[in-house]
Amino acid sequence: FFSALACAKAAIQRCDRFIMEQLQNAIAESKSHPSTRTTRPIVTGASVLAIKYKDGVMVMSDTLASYGSMARYKSVQRICKVNETTLIGASGEYSDFQYLKDLVEELTDEEFDEDDGASMSPKEIHSYLSRVMYNRRSKIDPLYNFVCVAGFKEGKSYLGALDYFGSTFEEDVFTSGYGMYIALPLIRKDWSADMDEKSAVALLEKCMTVLFYRDCRTINKYNIAKVTASGVEISKPYSLKTEWSYKRFQNPHIIE
């Protein structure tokens, strides 16, 4: 009995030593290598706006990627085409968005290789990206993005959103960044499900103009995209007309 007890104690001690050695090795390795995950956003994009309208879904964003508070990269496209029925747009860390773009490009390449005529629907892409975001969040290594998935398939518009927690929802309108505070009330006031393309463009441009006045992390250079029954179209960058002669702009302390 006593010899068996001694053997058990010796086994436990060897196990404890092994665990301590593994822990010390892990600590030493972590100190010898730099962190390889994003610990906080560095190069970031600001607001993305999206709305459903009569013929499909429209998405708009500026082309700025800020390095901290510096307007560093001024010709960055934060809207990308996934396939003929879907596009995605994102605010937040731009390198994380590039990673997401690489993932969806791999999906479309696999579909092309299959050559069976099938393609992922907007809802399927939305679901796939939500699992990616939740998986990274569960590893305490999130992708710091707020993403919209816009699509049009089989006569139906689709607009979904997901954040870096992996939370998802579907909605008729989408805003991210500072747009959640400034643009969303404006969209809710003027949006209607049966608005035509011209009205949808005017509404998004109005919101982006207000954001340009109020958000110090944006510039007057934009991409606007739409997904309809005809497919996905993304415009070249363009600027909006602005007005700076308002009395309150010239003298914020004026009393009328």
mmCIF file of C-alpha atoms in Angstrom:
data_model
loop_
_atom_site.group_PDB
_atom_site.id
_atom_site.type_symbol
_atom_site.label_atom_id
_atom_site.label_comp_id
_atom_site.label_asym_id
_atom_site.label_seq_id
_atom_site.Cartn_x
_atom_site.Cartn_y
_atom_site.Cartn_z
ATOM 1 C CA PHE A 1 0.000 0.000 0.000
ATOM 2 C CA PHE A 2 2.708 2.463 1.021
ATOM 3 C CA SER A 3 4.796 1.706 -2.075
ATOM 4 C CA ALA A 4 1.764 2.345 -4.299
ATOM 5 C CA LEU A 5 1.112 5.638 -2.482
ATOM 6 C CA ALA A 6 4.742 6.666 -2.972
ATOM 7 C CA CYS A 7 4.538 5.867 -6.686
ATOM 8 C CA ALA A 8 1.362 7.963 -6.997
ATOM 9 C CA LYS A 9 3.021 10.914 -5.236
ATOM 10 C CA ALA A 10 6.049 10.623 -7.508
ATOM 11 C CA ALA A 11 3.807 10.602 -10.590
ATOM 12 C CA ILE A 12 1.968 13.702 -9.390
ATOM 13 C CA GLN A 13 5.275 15.483 -8.769
ATOM 14 C CA ARG A 14 6.517 14.600 -12.266
ATOM 15 C CA CYS A 15 3.274 15.900 -13.724
ATOM 16 C CA ASP A 16 3.575 19.154 -11.780
ATOM 17 C CA ARG A 17 7.177 19.607 -12.950
ATOM 18 C CA PHE A 18 6.136 18.991 -16.548
ATOM 19 C CA ILE A 19 3.336 21.563 -16.326
ATOM 20 C CA MET A 20 5.660 24.153 -14.778
ATOM 21 C CA GLU A 21 8.278 23.545 -17.464
ATOM 22 C CA GLN A 22 5.692 23.975 -20.205
ATOM 23 C CA LEU A 23 4.430 27.176 -18.598
ATOM 24 C CA GLN A 24 7.946 28.591 -18.259
ATOM 25 C CA ASN A 25 8.705 27.703 -21.883
ATOM 26 C CA ALA A 26 5.511 29.415 -23.047
ATOM 27 C CA ILE A 27 6.348 32.552 -21.054
ATOM 28 C CA ALA A 28 9.901 32.600 -22.439
ATOM 29 C CA GLU A 29 8.645 32.158 -26.006
ATOM 30 C CA SER A 30 6.069 34.924 -25.650
ATOM 31 C CA LYS A 31 8.771 37.309 -24.442
ATOM 32 C CA SER A 32 11.127 36.431 -27.293
ATOM 33 C CA HIS A 33 8.583 37.119 -30.078
ATOM 34 C CA PRO A 34 6.504 40.233 -30.770
ATOM 35 C CA SER A 35 2.716 40.105 -30.610
ATOM 36 C CA THR A 36 1.304 38.994 -33.963
ATOM 37 C CA ARG A 37 -2.314 40.005 -33.413
ATOM 38 C CA THR A 38 -4.028 43.363 -33.629
ATOM 39 C CA THR A 39 -4.241 44.714 -30.090
ATOM 40 C CA ARG A 40 -5.894 47.974 -31.125
ATOM 41 C CA PRO A 41 -6.917 49.581 -34.426
ATOM 42 C CA ILE A 42 -4.165 51.682 -36.023
ATOM 43 C CA VAL A 43 -5.135 52.460 -39.640
ATOM 44 C CA THR A 44 -8.885 52.971 -39.593
ATOM 45 C CA GLY A 45 -11.731 53.925 -41.889
ATOM 46 C CA ALA A 46 -14.712 56.009 -40.794
ATOM 47 C CA SER A 47 -18.410 55.780 -41.603
ATOM 48 C CA VAL A 48 -20.092 53.473 -44.089
ATOM 49 C CA LEU A 49 -23.744 54.127 -44.976
ATOM 50 C CA ALA A 50 -26.131 51.757 -46.735
ATOM 51 C CA ILE A 51 -29.844 51.751 -47.508
ATOM 52 C CA LYS A 52 -32.325 49.594 -49.354
ATOM 53 C CA TYR A 53 -34.292 51.273 -52.124
ATOM 54 C CA LYS A 54 -36.816 50.278 -54.759
ATOM 55 C CA ASP A 55 -34.359 48.566 -57.115
ATOM 56 C CA GLY A 56 -31.755 47.152 -54.707
ATOM 57 C CA VAL A 57 -29.231 48.306 -52.089
ATOM 58 C CA MET A 58 -26.912 51.320 -52.149
ATOM 59 C CA VAL A 59 -23.694 51.708 -50.126
ATOM 60 C CA MET A 60 -21.457 54.754 -49.686
ATOM 61 C CA SER A 61 -18.174 55.432 -47.887
ATOM 62 C CA ASP A 62 -15.324 57.894 -48.014
ATOM 63 C CA THR A 63 -11.846 56.903 -49.193
ATOM 64 C CA LEU A 64 -9.813 57.889 -46.129
ATOM 65 C CA ALA A 65 -7.805 55.540 -43.930
ATOM 66 C CA SER A 66 -6.513 57.469 -40.914
ATOM 67 C CA TYR A 67 -3.245 56.598 -39.190
ATOM 68 C CA GLY A 68 -4.295 57.526 -35.685
ATOM 69 C CA SER A 69 -5.473 61.118 -36.053
ATOM 70 C CA MET A 70 -3.505 61.742 -39.258
ATOM 71 C CA ALA A 71 -5.313 61.609 -42.613
ATOM 72 C CA ARG A 72 -2.642 59.305 -44.045
ATOM 73 C CA TYR A 73 -4.162 57.284 -46.912
ATOM 74 C CA LYS A 74 -6.651 59.256 -48.991
ATOM 75 C CA SER A 75 -7.510 56.874 -51.838
ATOM 76 C CA VAL A 76 -8.591 53.700 -50.049
ATOM 77 C CA GLN A 77 -11.663 51.831 -51.282
ATOM 78 C CA ARG A 78 -13.579 50.323 -48.361
ATOM 79 C CA ILE A 79 -16.320 48.792 -50.523
ATOM 80 C CA CYS A 80 -15.570 45.638 -52.474
ATOM 81 C CA LYS A 81 -17.453 43.322 -54.797
ATOM 82 C CA VAL A 82 -17.792 39.701 -53.659
ATOM 83 C CA ASN A 83 -19.725 38.259 -56.596
ATOM 84 C CA GLU A 84 -22.439 39.346 -59.027
ATOM 85 C CA THR A 85 -25.052 39.546 -56.262
ATOM 86 C CA THR A 86 -23.116 40.775 -53.227
ATOM 87 C CA LEU A 87 -20.771 43.493 -52.018
ATOM 88 C CA ILE A 88 -19.329 44.317 -48.602
ATOM 89 C CA GLY A 89 -18.226 47.554 -46.958
ATOM 90 C CA ALA A 90 -16.491 48.131 -43.647
ATOM 91 C CA SER A 91 -15.304 50.720 -41.186
ATOM 92 C CA GLY A 92 -12.595 50.118 -38.601
ATOM 93 C CA GLU A 93 -9.115 48.607 -38.940
ATOM 94 C CA TYR A 94 -8.229 48.502 -42.636
ATOM 95 C CA SER A 95 -5.787 45.573 -42.407
ATOM 96 C CA ASP A 96 -8.525 43.451 -40.827
ATOM 97 C CA PHE A 97 -10.842 44.391 -43.694
ATOM 98 C CA GLN A 98 -8.134 43.303 -46.141
ATOM 99 C CA TYR A 99 -8.051 39.950 -44.355
ATOM 100 C CA LEU A 100 -11.824 39.598 -44.742
ATOM 101 C CA LYS A 101 -11.550 40.478 -48.435
ATOM 102 C CA ASP A 102 -8.950 37.742 -48.884
ATOM 103 C CA LEU A 103 -11.294 35.213 -47.261
ATOM 104 C CA VAL A 104 -14.253 36.037 -49.493
ATOM 105 C CA GLU A 105 -11.990 36.036 -52.553
ATOM 106 C CA GLU A 106 -10.950 32.499 -51.644
ATOM 107 C CA LEU A 107 -14.632 31.546 -51.480
ATOM 108 C CA THR A 108 -15.354 32.984 -54.907
ATOM 109 C CA ASP A 109 -12.260 31.252 -56.333
ATOM 110 C CA GLU A 110 -13.526 27.928 -54.986
ATOM 111 C CA GLU A 111 -16.936 28.573 -56.574
ATOM 112 C CA PHE A 112 -15.249 29.349 -59.890
ATOM 113 C CA ASP A 113 -13.232 26.126 -59.698
ATOM 114 C CA GLU A 114 -16.371 24.085 -59.042
ATOM 115 C CA ASP A 115 -17.903 25.491 -62.254
ATOM 116 C CA ASP A 116 -21.368 24.242 -61.330
ATOM 117 C CA GLY A 117 -23.219 27.513 -61.907
ATOM 118 C CA ALA A 118 -23.963 28.000 -58.201
ATOM 119 C CA SER A 119 -22.905 31.040 -56.192
ATOM 120 C CA MET A 120 -23.247 32.056 -52.568
ATOM 121 C CA SER A 121 -26.184 34.285 -51.748
ATOM 122 C CA PRO A 122 -25.780 37.521 -49.762
ATOM 123 C CA LYS A 123 -27.304 35.827 -46.714
ATOM 124 C CA GLU A 124 -24.822 32.940 -46.928
ATOM 125 C CA ILE A 125 -21.880 35.334 -47.163
ATOM 126 C CA HIS A 126 -23.257 37.285 -44.220
ATOM 127 C CA SER A 127 -23.544 34.084 -42.187
ATOM 128 C CA TYR A 128 -20.023 32.974 -43.159
ATOM 129 C CA LEU A 129 -18.451 36.296 -42.144
ATOM 130 C CA SER A 130 -20.356 36.295 -38.851
ATOM 131 C CA ARG A 131 -18.800 32.909 -37.993
ATOM 132 C CA VAL A 132 -15.354 34.238 -38.888
ATOM 133 C CA MET A 133 -15.846 37.289 -36.651
ATOM 134 C CA TYR A 134 -17.214 35.231 -33.758
ATOM 135 C CA ASN A 135 -14.368 32.717 -34.055
ATOM 136 C CA ARG A 136 -11.752 35.469 -33.850
ATOM 137 C CA ARG A 137 -13.579 37.131 -30.979
ATOM 138 C CA SER A 138 -13.595 33.809 -29.094
ATOM 139 C CA LYS A 139 -9.809 33.626 -29.499
ATOM 140 C CA ILE A 140 -9.491 37.118 -27.934
ATOM 141 C CA ASP A 141 -8.096 38.206 -31.302
ATOM 142 C CA PRO A 142 -11.007 40.084 -32.903
ATOM 143 C CA LEU A 143 -11.181 41.670 -36.328
ATOM 144 C CA TYR A 144 -11.842 45.326 -35.533
ATOM 145 C CA ASN A 145 -14.491 46.022 -38.156
ATOM 146 C CA PHE A 146 -18.154 46.906 -38.464
ATOM 147 C CA VAL A 147 -19.217 45.326 -41.748
ATOM 148 C CA CYS A 148 -22.259 45.622 -43.984
ATOM 149 C CA VAL A 149 -23.211 42.930 -46.481
ATOM 150 C CA ALA A 150 -25.419 44.225 -49.301
ATOM 151 C CA GLY A 151 -26.961 42.040 -51.963
ATOM 152 C CA PHE A 152 -29.759 41.443 -54.424
ATOM 153 C CA LYS A 153 -30.786 37.955 -55.498
ATOM 154 C CA GLU A 154 -33.961 36.368 -56.819
ATOM 155 C CA GLY A 155 -35.749 39.708 -56.801
ATOM 156 C CA LYS A 156 -35.053 40.465 -53.131
ATOM 157 C CA SER A 157 -32.776 43.055 -51.535
ATOM 158 C CA TYR A 158 -30.578 42.038 -48.617
ATOM 159 C CA LEU A 159 -28.737 44.227 -46.128
ATOM 160 C CA GLY A 160 -26.985 42.667 -43.144
ATOM 161 C CA ALA A 161 -24.546 43.935 -40.528
ATOM 162 C CA LEU A 162 -21.958 42.371 -38.243
ATOM 163 C CA ASP A 163 -19.486 43.675 -35.686
ATOM 164 C CA TYR A 164 -16.235 42.431 -34.149
ATOM 165 C CA PHE A 165 -18.142 40.454 -31.507
ATOM 166 C CA GLY A 166 -19.747 38.364 -34.245
ATOM 167 C CA SER A 167 -23.172 39.896 -33.562
ATOM 168 C CA THR A 168 -25.375 40.039 -36.660
ATOM 169 C CA PHE A 169 -28.656 41.571 -37.757
ATOM 170 C CA GLU A 170 -30.597 42.461 -40.892
ATOM 171 C CA GLU A 171 -32.004 45.930 -41.438
ATOM 172 C CA ASP A 172 -33.315 48.312 -44.086
ATOM 173 C CA VAL A 173 -30.614 50.896 -43.320
ATOM 174 C CA PHE A 174 -27.034 50.621 -42.065
ATOM 175 C CA THR A 175 -24.616 53.109 -40.545
ATOM 176 C CA SER A 176 -21.245 52.668 -38.880
ATOM 177 C CA GLY A 177 -18.674 54.840 -37.171
ATOM 178 C CA TYR A 178 -19.728 58.406 -36.416
ATOM 179 C CA GLY A 179 -22.596 57.885 -38.850
ATOM 180 C CA MET A 180 -24.467 55.911 -36.188
ATOM 181 C CA TYR A 181 -24.871 59.150 -34.237
ATOM 182 C CA ILE A 182 -25.250 61.759 -36.973
ATOM 183 C CA ALA A 183 -26.370 60.064 -40.200
ATOM 184 C CA LEU A 184 -28.818 57.498 -38.812
ATOM 185 C CA PRO A 185 -31.403 60.083 -37.605
ATOM 186 C CA LEU A 186 -31.255 61.804 -41.003
ATOM 187 C CA ILE A 187 -31.760 58.519 -42.848
ATOM 188 C CA ARG A 188 -34.659 57.478 -40.609
ATOM 189 C CA LYS A 189 -36.339 60.820 -41.258
ATOM 190 C CA ASP A 190 -36.182 60.734 -45.078
ATOM 191 C CA TRP A 191 -35.875 57.037 -46.002
ATOM 192 C CA SER A 192 -38.716 55.061 -47.567
ATOM 193 C CA ALA A 193 -38.738 51.548 -48.971
ATOM 194 C CA ASP A 194 -40.066 52.662 -52.372
ATOM 195 C CA MET A 195 -37.586 55.498 -52.975
ATOM 196 C CA ASP A 196 -35.967 55.531 -56.406
ATOM 197 C CA GLU A 197 -32.243 55.475 -57.172
ATOM 198 C CA LYS A 198 -31.936 59.237 -57.559
ATOM 199 C CA SER A 199 -33.530 59.825 -54.138
ATOM 200 C CA ALA A 200 -31.318 57.158 -52.538
ATOM 201 C CA VAL A 201 -28.166 58.805 -53.910
ATOM 202 C CA ALA A 202 -29.353 62.241 -52.730
ATOM 203 C CA LEU A 203 -30.033 60.939 -49.219
ATOM 204 C CA LEU A 204 -26.648 59.249 -48.843
ATOM 205 C CA GLU A 205 -24.814 62.275 -50.233
ATOM 206 C CA LYS A 206 -26.685 64.559 -47.843
ATOM 207 C CA CYS A 207 -25.629 62.395 -44.884
ATOM 208 C CA MET A 208 -22.017 62.212 -46.052
ATOM 209 C CA THR A 209 -21.906 65.997 -46.448
ATOM 210 C CA VAL A 210 -23.053 66.448 -42.856
ATOM 211 C CA LEU A 211 -20.469 63.888 -41.705
ATOM 212 C CA PHE A 212 -17.759 65.773 -43.591
ATOM 213 C CA TYR A 213 -18.688 68.896 -41.656
ATOM 214 C CA ARG A 214 -18.773 67.153 -38.284
ATOM 215 C CA ASP A 215 -16.392 64.165 -38.376
ATOM 216 C CA CYS A 216 -12.659 64.947 -38.247
ATOM 217 C CA ARG A 217 -11.814 61.444 -39.546
ATOM 218 C CA THR A 218 -13.254 61.853 -43.021
ATOM 219 C CA ILE A 219 -12.502 63.627 -46.293
ATOM 220 C CA ASN A 220 -14.558 64.904 -49.215
ATOM 221 C CA LYS A 221 -13.874 61.940 -51.498
ATOM 222 C CA TYR A 222 -16.325 59.062 -51.814
ATOM 223 C CA ASN A 223 -17.213 55.778 -53.485
ATOM 224 C CA ILE A 224 -20.865 54.903 -53.967
ATOM 225 C CA ALA A 225 -21.969 51.412 -54.940
ATOM 226 C CA LYS A 226 -25.204 49.696 -55.775
ATOM 227 C CA VAL A 227 -26.294 46.104 -56.151
ATOM 228 C CA THR A 228 -29.388 45.452 -58.239
ATOM 229 C CA ALA A 229 -30.797 42.824 -60.568
ATOM 230 C CA SER A 230 -28.201 44.006 -63.108
ATOM 231 C CA GLY A 231 -25.295 43.208 -60.784
ATOM 232 C CA VAL A 232 -22.792 45.179 -58.703
ATOM 233 C CA GLU A 233 -21.545 48.648 -59.661
ATOM 234 C CA ILE A 234 -18.956 50.667 -57.721
ATOM 235 C CA SER A 235 -18.319 54.251 -58.780
ATOM 236 C CA LYS A 236 -14.982 55.946 -59.166
ATOM 237 C CA PRO A 237 -14.101 58.374 -56.326
ATOM 238 C CA TYR A 238 -15.791 61.755 -56.492
ATOM 239 C CA SER A 239 -16.329 64.807 -54.263
ATOM 240 C CA LEU A 240 -19.449 66.561 -53.028
ATOM 241 C CA LYS A 241 -20.296 70.238 -53.092
ATOM 242 C CA THR A 242 -19.850 71.865 -49.678
ATOM 243 C CA GLU A 243 -20.788 75.228 -48.190
ATOM 244 C CA TRP A 244 -18.628 77.006 -45.592
ATOM 245 C CA SER A 245 -20.179 80.480 -45.520
ATOM 246 C CA TYR A 246 -22.709 79.716 -42.780
ATOM 247 C CA LYS A 247 -22.535 82.274 -39.983
ATOM 248 C CA ARG A 248 -22.114 79.597 -37.316
ATOM 249 C CA PHE A 249 -19.192 78.088 -39.260
ATOM 250 C CA GLN A 250 -17.448 81.449 -39.474
ATOM 251 C CA ASN A 251 -18.177 82.396 -35.863
ATOM 252 C CA PRO A 252 -19.353 79.506 -33.617
ATOM 253 C CA HIS A 253 -20.038 81.919 -30.742
ATOM 254 C CA ILE A 254 -22.480 84.130 -32.606
ATOM 255 C CA ILE A 255 -25.776 84.835 -30.820
ATOM 256 C CA GLU A 256 -28.758 85.421 -33.073
#
